[in-house]
Coordinates of C-alpha atoms and ligand atoms in Angstrom, one line a residue:
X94 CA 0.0 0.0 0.0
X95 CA 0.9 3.6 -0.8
X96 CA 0.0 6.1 1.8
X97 CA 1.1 10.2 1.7
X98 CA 1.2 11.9 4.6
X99 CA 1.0 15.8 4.1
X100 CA 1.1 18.8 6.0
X101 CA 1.6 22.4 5.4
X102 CA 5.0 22.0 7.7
X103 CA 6.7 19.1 6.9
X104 CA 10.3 19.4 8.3
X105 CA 12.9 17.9 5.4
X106 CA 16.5 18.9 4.7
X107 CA 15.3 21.4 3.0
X108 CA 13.6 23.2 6.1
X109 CA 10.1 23.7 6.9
X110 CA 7.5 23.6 4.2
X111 CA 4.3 22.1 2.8
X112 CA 4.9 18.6 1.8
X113 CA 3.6 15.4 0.9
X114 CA 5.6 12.5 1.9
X115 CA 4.8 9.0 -0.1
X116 CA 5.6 6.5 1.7
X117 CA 5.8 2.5 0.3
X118 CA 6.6 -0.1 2.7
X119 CA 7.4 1.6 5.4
X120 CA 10.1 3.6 3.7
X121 CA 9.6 7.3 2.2
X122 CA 9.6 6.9 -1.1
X123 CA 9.3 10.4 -2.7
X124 CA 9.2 14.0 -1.0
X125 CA 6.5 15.5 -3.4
X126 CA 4.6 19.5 -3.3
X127 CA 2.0 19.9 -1.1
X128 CA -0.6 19.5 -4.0
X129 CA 0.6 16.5 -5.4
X130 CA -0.3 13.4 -3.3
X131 CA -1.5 11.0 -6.1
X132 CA -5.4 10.1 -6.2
X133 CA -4.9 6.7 -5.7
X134 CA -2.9 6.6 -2.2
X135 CA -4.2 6.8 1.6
X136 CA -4.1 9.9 2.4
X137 CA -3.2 11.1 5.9
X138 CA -3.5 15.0 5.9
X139 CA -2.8 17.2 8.9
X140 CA -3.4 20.5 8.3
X141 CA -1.3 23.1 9.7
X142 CA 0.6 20.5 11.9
X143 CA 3.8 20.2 12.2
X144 CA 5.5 16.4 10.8
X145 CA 9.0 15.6 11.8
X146 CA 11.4 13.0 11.8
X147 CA 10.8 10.5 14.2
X148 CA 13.7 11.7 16.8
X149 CA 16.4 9.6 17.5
X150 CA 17.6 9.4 21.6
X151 CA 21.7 8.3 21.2
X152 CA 22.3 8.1 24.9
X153 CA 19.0 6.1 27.3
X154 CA 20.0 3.5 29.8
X155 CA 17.0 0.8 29.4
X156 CA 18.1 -1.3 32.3
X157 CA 16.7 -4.7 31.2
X158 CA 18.1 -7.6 31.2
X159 CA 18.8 -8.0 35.0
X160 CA 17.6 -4.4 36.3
X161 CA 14.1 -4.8 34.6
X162 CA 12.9 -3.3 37.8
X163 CA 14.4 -0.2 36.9
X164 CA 13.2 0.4 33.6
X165 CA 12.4 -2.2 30.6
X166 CA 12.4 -2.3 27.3
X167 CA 8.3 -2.2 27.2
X168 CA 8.0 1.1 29.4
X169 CA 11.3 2.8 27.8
X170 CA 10.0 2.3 24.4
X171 CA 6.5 3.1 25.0
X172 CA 8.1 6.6 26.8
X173 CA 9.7 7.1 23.8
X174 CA 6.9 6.9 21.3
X175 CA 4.5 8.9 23.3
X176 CA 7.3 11.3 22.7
X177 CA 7.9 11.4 19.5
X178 CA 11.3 9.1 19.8
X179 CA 11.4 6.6 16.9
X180 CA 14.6 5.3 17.3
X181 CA 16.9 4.3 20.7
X182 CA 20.6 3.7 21.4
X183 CA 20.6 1.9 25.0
X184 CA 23.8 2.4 26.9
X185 CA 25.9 -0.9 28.1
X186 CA 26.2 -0.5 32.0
X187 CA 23.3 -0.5 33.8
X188 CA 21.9 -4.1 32.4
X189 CA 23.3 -7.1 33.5
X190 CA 25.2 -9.0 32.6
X191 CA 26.8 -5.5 30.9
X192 CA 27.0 -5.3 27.1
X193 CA 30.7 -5.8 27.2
X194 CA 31.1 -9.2 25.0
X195 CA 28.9 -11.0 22.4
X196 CA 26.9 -13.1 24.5
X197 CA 25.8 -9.9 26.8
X198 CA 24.6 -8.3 23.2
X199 CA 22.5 -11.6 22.7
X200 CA 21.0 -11.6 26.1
X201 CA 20.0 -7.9 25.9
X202 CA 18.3 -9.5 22.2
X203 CA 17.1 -11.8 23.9
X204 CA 14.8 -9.7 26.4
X205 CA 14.2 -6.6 23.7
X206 CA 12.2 -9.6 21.8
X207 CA 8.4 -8.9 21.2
X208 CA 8.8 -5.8 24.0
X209 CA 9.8 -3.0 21.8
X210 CA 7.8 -0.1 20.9
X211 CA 10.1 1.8 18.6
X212 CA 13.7 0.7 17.0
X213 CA 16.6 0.4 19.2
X214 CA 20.5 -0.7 18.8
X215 CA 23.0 -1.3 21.6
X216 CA 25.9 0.6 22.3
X217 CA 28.7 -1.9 23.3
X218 CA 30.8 -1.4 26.5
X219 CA 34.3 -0.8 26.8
X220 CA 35.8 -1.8 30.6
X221 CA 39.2 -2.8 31.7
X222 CA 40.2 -5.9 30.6
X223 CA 38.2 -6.5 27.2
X224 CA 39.5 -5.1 24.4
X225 CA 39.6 -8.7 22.9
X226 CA 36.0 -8.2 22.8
X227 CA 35.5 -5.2 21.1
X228 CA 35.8 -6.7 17.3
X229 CA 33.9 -9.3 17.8
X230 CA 30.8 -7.1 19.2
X231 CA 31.5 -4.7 16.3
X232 CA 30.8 -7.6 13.6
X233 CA 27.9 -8.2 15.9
X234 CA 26.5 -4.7 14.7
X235 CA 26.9 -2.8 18.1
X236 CA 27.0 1.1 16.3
X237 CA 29.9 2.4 18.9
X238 CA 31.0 1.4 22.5
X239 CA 30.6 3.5 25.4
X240 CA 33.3 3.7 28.5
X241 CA 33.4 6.0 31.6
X242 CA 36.9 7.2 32.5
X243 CA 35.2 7.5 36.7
X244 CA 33.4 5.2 38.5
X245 CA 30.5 4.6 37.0
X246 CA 27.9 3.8 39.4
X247 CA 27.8 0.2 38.9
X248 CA 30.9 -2.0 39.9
X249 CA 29.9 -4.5 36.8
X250 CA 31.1 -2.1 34.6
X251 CA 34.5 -0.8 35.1
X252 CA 36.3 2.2 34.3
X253 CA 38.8 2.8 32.1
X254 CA 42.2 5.1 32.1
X255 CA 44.5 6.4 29.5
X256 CA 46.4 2.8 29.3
X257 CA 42.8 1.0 28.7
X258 CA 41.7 3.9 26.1
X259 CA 44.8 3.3 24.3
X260 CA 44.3 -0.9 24.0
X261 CA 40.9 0.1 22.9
X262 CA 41.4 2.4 20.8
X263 CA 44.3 0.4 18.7
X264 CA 41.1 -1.9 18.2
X265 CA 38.6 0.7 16.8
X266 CA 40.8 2.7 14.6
X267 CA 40.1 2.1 11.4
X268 CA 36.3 0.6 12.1
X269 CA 34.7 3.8 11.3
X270 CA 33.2 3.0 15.1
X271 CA 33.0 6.0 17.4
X272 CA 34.0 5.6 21.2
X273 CA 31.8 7.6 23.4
X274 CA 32.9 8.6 27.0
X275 CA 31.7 10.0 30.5
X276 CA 34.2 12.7 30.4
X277 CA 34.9 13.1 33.9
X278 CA 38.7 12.6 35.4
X279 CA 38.6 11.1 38.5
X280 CA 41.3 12.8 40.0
X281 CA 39.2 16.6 40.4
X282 CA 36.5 14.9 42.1
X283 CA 38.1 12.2 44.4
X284 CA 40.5 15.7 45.4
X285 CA 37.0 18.1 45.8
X286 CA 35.3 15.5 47.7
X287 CA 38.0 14.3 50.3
X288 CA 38.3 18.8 51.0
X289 CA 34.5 19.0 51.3
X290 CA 34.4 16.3 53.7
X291 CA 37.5 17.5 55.6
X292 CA 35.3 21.1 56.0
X293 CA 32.4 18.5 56.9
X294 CA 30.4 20.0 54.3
X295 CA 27.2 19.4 54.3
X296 CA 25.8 16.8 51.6
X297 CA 21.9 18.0 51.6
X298 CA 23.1 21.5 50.0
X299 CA 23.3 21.4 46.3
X300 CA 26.2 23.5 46.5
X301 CA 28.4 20.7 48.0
X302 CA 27.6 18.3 45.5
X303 CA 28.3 20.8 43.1
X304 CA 31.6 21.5 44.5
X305 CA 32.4 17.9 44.2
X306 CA 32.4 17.7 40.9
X307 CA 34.4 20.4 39.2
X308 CA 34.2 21.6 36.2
X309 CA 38.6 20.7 36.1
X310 CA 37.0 17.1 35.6
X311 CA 35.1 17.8 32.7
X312 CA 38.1 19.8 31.1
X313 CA 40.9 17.7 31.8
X314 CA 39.0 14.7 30.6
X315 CA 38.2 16.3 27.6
X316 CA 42.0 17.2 26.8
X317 CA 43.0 14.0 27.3
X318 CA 40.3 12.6 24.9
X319 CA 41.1 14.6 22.1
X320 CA 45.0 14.2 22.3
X321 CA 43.9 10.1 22.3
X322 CA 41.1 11.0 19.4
X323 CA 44.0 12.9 17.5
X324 CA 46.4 10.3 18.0
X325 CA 44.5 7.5 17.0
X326 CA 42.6 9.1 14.5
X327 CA 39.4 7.2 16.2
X328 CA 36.0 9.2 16.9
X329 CA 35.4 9.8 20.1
X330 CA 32.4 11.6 21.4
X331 CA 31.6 13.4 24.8
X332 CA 28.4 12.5 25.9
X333 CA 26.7 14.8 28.3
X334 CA 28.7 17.6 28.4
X335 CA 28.0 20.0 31.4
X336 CA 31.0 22.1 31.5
X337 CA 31.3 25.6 29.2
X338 CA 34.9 25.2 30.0
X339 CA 35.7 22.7 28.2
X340 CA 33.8 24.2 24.9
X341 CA 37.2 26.4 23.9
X342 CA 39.2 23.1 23.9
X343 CA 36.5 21.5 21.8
X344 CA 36.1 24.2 19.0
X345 CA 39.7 24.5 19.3
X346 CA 40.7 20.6 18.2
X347 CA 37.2 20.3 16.2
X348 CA 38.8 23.2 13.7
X349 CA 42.0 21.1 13.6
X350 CA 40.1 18.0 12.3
X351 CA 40.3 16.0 15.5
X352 CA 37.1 13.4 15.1
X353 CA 35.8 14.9 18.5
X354 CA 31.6 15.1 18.7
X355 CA 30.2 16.1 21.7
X356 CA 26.4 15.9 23.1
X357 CA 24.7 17.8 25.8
X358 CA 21.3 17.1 27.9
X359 CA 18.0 18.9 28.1
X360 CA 18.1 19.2 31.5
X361 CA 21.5 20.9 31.4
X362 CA 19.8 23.2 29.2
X363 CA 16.6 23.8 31.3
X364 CA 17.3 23.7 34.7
X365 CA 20.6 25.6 36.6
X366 CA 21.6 25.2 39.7
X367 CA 20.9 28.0 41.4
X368 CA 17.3 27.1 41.2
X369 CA 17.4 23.3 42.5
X370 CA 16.9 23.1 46.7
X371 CA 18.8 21.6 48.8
X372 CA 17.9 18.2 49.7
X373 CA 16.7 18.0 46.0
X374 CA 18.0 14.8 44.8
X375 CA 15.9 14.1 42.3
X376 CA 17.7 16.5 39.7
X377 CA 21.4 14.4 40.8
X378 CA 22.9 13.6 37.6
X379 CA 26.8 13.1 36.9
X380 CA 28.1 15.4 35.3
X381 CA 26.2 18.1 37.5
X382 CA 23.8 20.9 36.5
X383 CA 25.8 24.0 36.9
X384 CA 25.3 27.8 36.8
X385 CA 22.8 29.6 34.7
X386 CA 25.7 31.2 33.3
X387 CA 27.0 27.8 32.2
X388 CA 23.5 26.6 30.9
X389 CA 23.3 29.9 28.5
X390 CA 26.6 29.2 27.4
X391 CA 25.8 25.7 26.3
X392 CA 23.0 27.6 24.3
X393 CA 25.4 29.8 22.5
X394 CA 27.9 26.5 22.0
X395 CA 24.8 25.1 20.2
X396 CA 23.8 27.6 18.6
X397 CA 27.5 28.1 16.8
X398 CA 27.6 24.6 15.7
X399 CA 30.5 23.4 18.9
X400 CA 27.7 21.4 20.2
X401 CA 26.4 18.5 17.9
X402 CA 22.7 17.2 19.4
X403 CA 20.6 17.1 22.6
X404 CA 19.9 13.9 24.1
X405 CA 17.9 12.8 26.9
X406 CA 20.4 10.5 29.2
X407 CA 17.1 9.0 30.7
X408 CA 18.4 7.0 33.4
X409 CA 15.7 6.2 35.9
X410 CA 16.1 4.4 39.3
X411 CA 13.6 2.9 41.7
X412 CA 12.0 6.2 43.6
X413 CA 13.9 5.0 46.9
X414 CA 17.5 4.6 45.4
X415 CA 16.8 8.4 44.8
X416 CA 17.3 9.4 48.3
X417 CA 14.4 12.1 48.9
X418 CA 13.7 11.4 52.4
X419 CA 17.5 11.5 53.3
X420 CA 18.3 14.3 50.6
X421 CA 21.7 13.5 50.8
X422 CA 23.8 14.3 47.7
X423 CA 26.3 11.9 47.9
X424 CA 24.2 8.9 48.4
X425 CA 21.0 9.3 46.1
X426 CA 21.3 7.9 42.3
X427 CA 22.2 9.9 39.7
X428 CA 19.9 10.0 37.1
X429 CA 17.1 11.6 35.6
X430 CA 14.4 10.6 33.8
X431 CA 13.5 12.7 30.9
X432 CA 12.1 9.9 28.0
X433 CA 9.0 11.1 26.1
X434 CA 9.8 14.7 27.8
X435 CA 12.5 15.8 25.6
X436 CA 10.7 17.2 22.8
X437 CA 8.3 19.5 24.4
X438 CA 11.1 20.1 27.0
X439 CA 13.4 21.1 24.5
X440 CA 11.1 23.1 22.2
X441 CA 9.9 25.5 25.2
X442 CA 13.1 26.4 25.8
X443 CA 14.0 26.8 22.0
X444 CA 10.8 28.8 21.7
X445 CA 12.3 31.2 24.2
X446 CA 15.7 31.9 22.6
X447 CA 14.0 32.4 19.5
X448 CA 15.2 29.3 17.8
X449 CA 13.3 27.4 14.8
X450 CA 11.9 23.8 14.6
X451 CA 14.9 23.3 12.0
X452 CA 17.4 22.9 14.2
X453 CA 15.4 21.0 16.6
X454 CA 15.4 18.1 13.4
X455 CA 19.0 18.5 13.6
X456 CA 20.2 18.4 17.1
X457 CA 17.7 15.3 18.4
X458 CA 17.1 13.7 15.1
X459 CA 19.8 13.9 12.3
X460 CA 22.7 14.5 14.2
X461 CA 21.9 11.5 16.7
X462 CA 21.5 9.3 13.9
X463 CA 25.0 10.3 12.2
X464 CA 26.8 9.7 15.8
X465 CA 25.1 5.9 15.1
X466 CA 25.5 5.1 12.3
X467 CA 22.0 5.8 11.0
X468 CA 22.2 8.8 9.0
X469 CA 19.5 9.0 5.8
X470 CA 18.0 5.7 7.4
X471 CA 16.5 7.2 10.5
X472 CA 16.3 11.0 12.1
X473 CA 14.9 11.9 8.5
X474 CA 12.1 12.9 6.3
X475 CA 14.0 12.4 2.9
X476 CA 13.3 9.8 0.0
X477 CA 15.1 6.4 1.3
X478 CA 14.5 6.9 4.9
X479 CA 12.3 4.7 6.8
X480 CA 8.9 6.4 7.5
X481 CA 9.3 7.3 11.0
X482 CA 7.1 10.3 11.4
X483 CA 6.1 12.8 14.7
X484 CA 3.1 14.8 14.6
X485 CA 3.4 18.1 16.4
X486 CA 1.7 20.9 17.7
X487 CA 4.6 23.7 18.3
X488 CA 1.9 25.8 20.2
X489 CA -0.1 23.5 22.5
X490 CA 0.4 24.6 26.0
X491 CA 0.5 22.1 28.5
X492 CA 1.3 21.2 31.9
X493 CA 3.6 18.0 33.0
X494 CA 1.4 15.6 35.1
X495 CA 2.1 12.1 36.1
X496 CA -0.2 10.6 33.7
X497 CA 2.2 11.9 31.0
X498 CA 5.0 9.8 32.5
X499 CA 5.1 6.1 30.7
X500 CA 8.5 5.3 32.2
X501 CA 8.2 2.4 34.5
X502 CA 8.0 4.8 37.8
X503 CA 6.1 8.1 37.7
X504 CA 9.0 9.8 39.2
X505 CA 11.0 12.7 37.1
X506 CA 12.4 16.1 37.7
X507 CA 9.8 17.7 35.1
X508 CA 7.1 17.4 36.7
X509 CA 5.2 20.5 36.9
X510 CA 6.7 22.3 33.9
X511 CA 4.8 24.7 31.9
X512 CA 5.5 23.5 28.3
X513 CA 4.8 24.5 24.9
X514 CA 4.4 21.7 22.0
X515 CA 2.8 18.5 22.4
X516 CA 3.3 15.0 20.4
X517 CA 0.1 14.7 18.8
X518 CA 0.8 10.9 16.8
X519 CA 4.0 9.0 16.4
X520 CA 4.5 6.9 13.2
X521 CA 7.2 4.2 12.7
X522 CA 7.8 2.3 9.5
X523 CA 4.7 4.1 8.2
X524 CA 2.7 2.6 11.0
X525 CA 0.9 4.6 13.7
X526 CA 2.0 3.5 17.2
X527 CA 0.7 6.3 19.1
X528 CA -2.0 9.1 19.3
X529 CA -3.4 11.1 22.0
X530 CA -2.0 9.9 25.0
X531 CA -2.6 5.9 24.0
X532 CA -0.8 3.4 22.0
X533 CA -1.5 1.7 19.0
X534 CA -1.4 -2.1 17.8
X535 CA 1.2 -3.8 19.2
X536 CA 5.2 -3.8 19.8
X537 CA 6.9 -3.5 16.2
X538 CA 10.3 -1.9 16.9
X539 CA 13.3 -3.8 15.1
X540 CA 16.8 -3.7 16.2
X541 CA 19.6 -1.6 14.3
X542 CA 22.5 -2.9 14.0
X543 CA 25.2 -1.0 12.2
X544 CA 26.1 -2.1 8.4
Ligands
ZN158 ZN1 24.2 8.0 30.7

């Protein structure tokens, strides 16, 4: 069957304008004008509303197998489609066993079967110890590996120095494979922390936790990523970037050619830290939020092109791991829930700085997808892609409830926000899987795996 799908703002490469989209087994098959949907298709027409390309989340931490009671593939992917999320990369630490050798690829396989809700791949891991794994879980189709060069949280998944980067690295180069990393030294915040507790700071106040994570971290990390990214002539790419500081040193290599992306999070982008209570441990992630300063200065960053996309970093918890009661810093979780949020999220605070949908397709569709792997497949409206569509209302005004949460527990630092723009229907492979606050048919996601 033939359907078009047509709008008056249809968001292609070519920017926003009335479109009809013809799309033939699940795959766009011709962009066409606005007027020209052939007679004989189905035709899905929706007005003034906005259609872009499903988005594509590079960096969510799905938890299942073996932390299932965390998050899951069902509630992840459901989250996901109710916001306008077609395609996710899951990060490698938080399941278990971790996603550091074949056979951990084939038992996350094994529990995505029959439970997802849009298209996922899996990031592999790199830990001390496995570089012998890395090729094999490359020809396995893993799109990149992830490593953390600090304790990560979980004690499965360990971290890596300059001596593991290297071994690793002398086993990428030359895949095409990028390495992503927690860019965080642990040197800065082992020194901050042991001086904080030596003043018996106290851990409830924002401002401690803060303090224990420097932005020195960030930076020196960073430096010592793009001498290995330079050396090695390997991609590597900074996920959640919090630090301004280190955006000099970025733009700086990027304009010598060092294969150096970098990603930064919503809610580095929407919340600052002089706004978030003490005791507030809900909004503990790792990197921290900082300043408002530092959050306008990621705007400009993105704005002049040093700051590739905007991903979520959804990495729930159960609500007691988060410490609430206790409101201690230094023992809750970090993590924050942001899946089927983004968009809106996002958008608001685009809306604000007077930015356009365009780069909204860039920065949490395209650019996502490149990072992966995936580009002209997925985070696309353009003749070859698969048909992986968001209807959107730019204008709807709404307020965040718990019955807008579909992650597995109704707990997430967003709720309450006033936002503008609301996910009206998702479409994947030409197929609607969600409208109006409820989800269609059953779960059809496919695994990517990187060709
Ligand atoms: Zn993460």
């Amino acid at each position: 069957m033939i359907q078009a799908f047509r709008s008056t703002h249809v968001l292609t490469p070519n920017g926003l304008a009335p479109a009809t989209l013809l799309v033939e087994n699940g795959r766009i098959a011709a962009v066409l004008e606005w007027a020209d949907a052939p007679p004989e298709t189905a035709l899905n027409d929706f007005g003034d509303l906005v259609l872009l390309p499903g988005l594509v989340d590079s960096h969510v931490h799905i938890n299942e197998p073996g932390r299932s009671e965390w998050e899951g593939f069902a509630t992840a992917t459901q989250a996901a489609a109710a916001g306008g999320v077609t395609t996710l990369v899951d990060m490698p630490l938080n399941c278990i066993p971790e996603t550091t050798d074949v056979n951990a690829l084939n038992a996350k396989r094994a529990a995505a079967h029959g439970k997802a809700w849009v298209d996922w791949a899996a990031w592999g891991g790199v830990v001390r110890g496995n570089a012998g794994a890395l090729l094999p879980l490359a020809r396995a189709g893993v799109p990149g590996f992830k490593c953390f060069l600090i304790h990560s949280g979980i004690d499965g998944f360990a971290w890596v120095d300059e001596a593991d980067l290297r071994l690793a690295l002398a086993k990428l180069r030359g895949t095409g494979l990028p390495l992503l990393a927690h860019a965080e030294l642990t040197g800065p915040v082992d020194a901050a922390t042991a001086r904080l507790n030596g003043a018996n700071a106290d851990w409830r106040r924002y401002s401690t936790y803060l303090a224990s994570r420097p932005d020195a971290a960030e930076v020196d990390a960073i430096a010592l990523l793009i001498r290995l990214a330079e050396e090695y002539s390997t991609p590597i790419h900074i996920v959640h970037l919090s630090s301004a500081k280190a955006l000099p040193l970025l733009a700086e290599a990027r304009g010598r050619g060092v294969p150096v992306t970098v990603e930064t999070c919503v809610h580095y982008l929407w919340f600052d830290a002089e706004a978030i209570p003490d005791g507030a441990t809900g909004l503990k992630c790792a990197p921290p939020i900082r300043d408002a300063a530092n959050r306008e200065a990621l705007w400009d960053a993105l704005a002049a092109g040093e700051i590739d996309m905007v991903i979520t970093d959804h990495s729930p918890c159960p609500p007691a791991m988060k410490g609430r009661d206790e409101g201690r810093w230094d023992r809750a979780w970090g993590g924050i829930a942001g899946l089927g949020l983004a968009l809106p999220v996002f958008w608001t605070a685009m809306a604000r700085r007077g930015f356009k949908l365009e780069k909204l397709g860039e920065w949490m569709a395209a650019a996502p997808a490149r990072l992966a792997g995936f580009a002209g497949r997925k985070g696309t409206l353009a003749v070859g892609a698969d048909a992986d569509i968001v209807v959107f209302d730019p204008d709807a005004e709404w307020t965040v409830a718990e019955k807008h949460f579909h992650f597995r527990h109704k707990l997430s630092a967003y709720l309450g926000a006033k936002l503008q723009g609301r996910v009206e229907e998702t479409w994947l492979h030409g197929e609607q899987i969600y409208a109006a606050d409820g989800f269609i048919g059953t779960a059809r996601g496919r695994e990517l795996v990187r060709q």
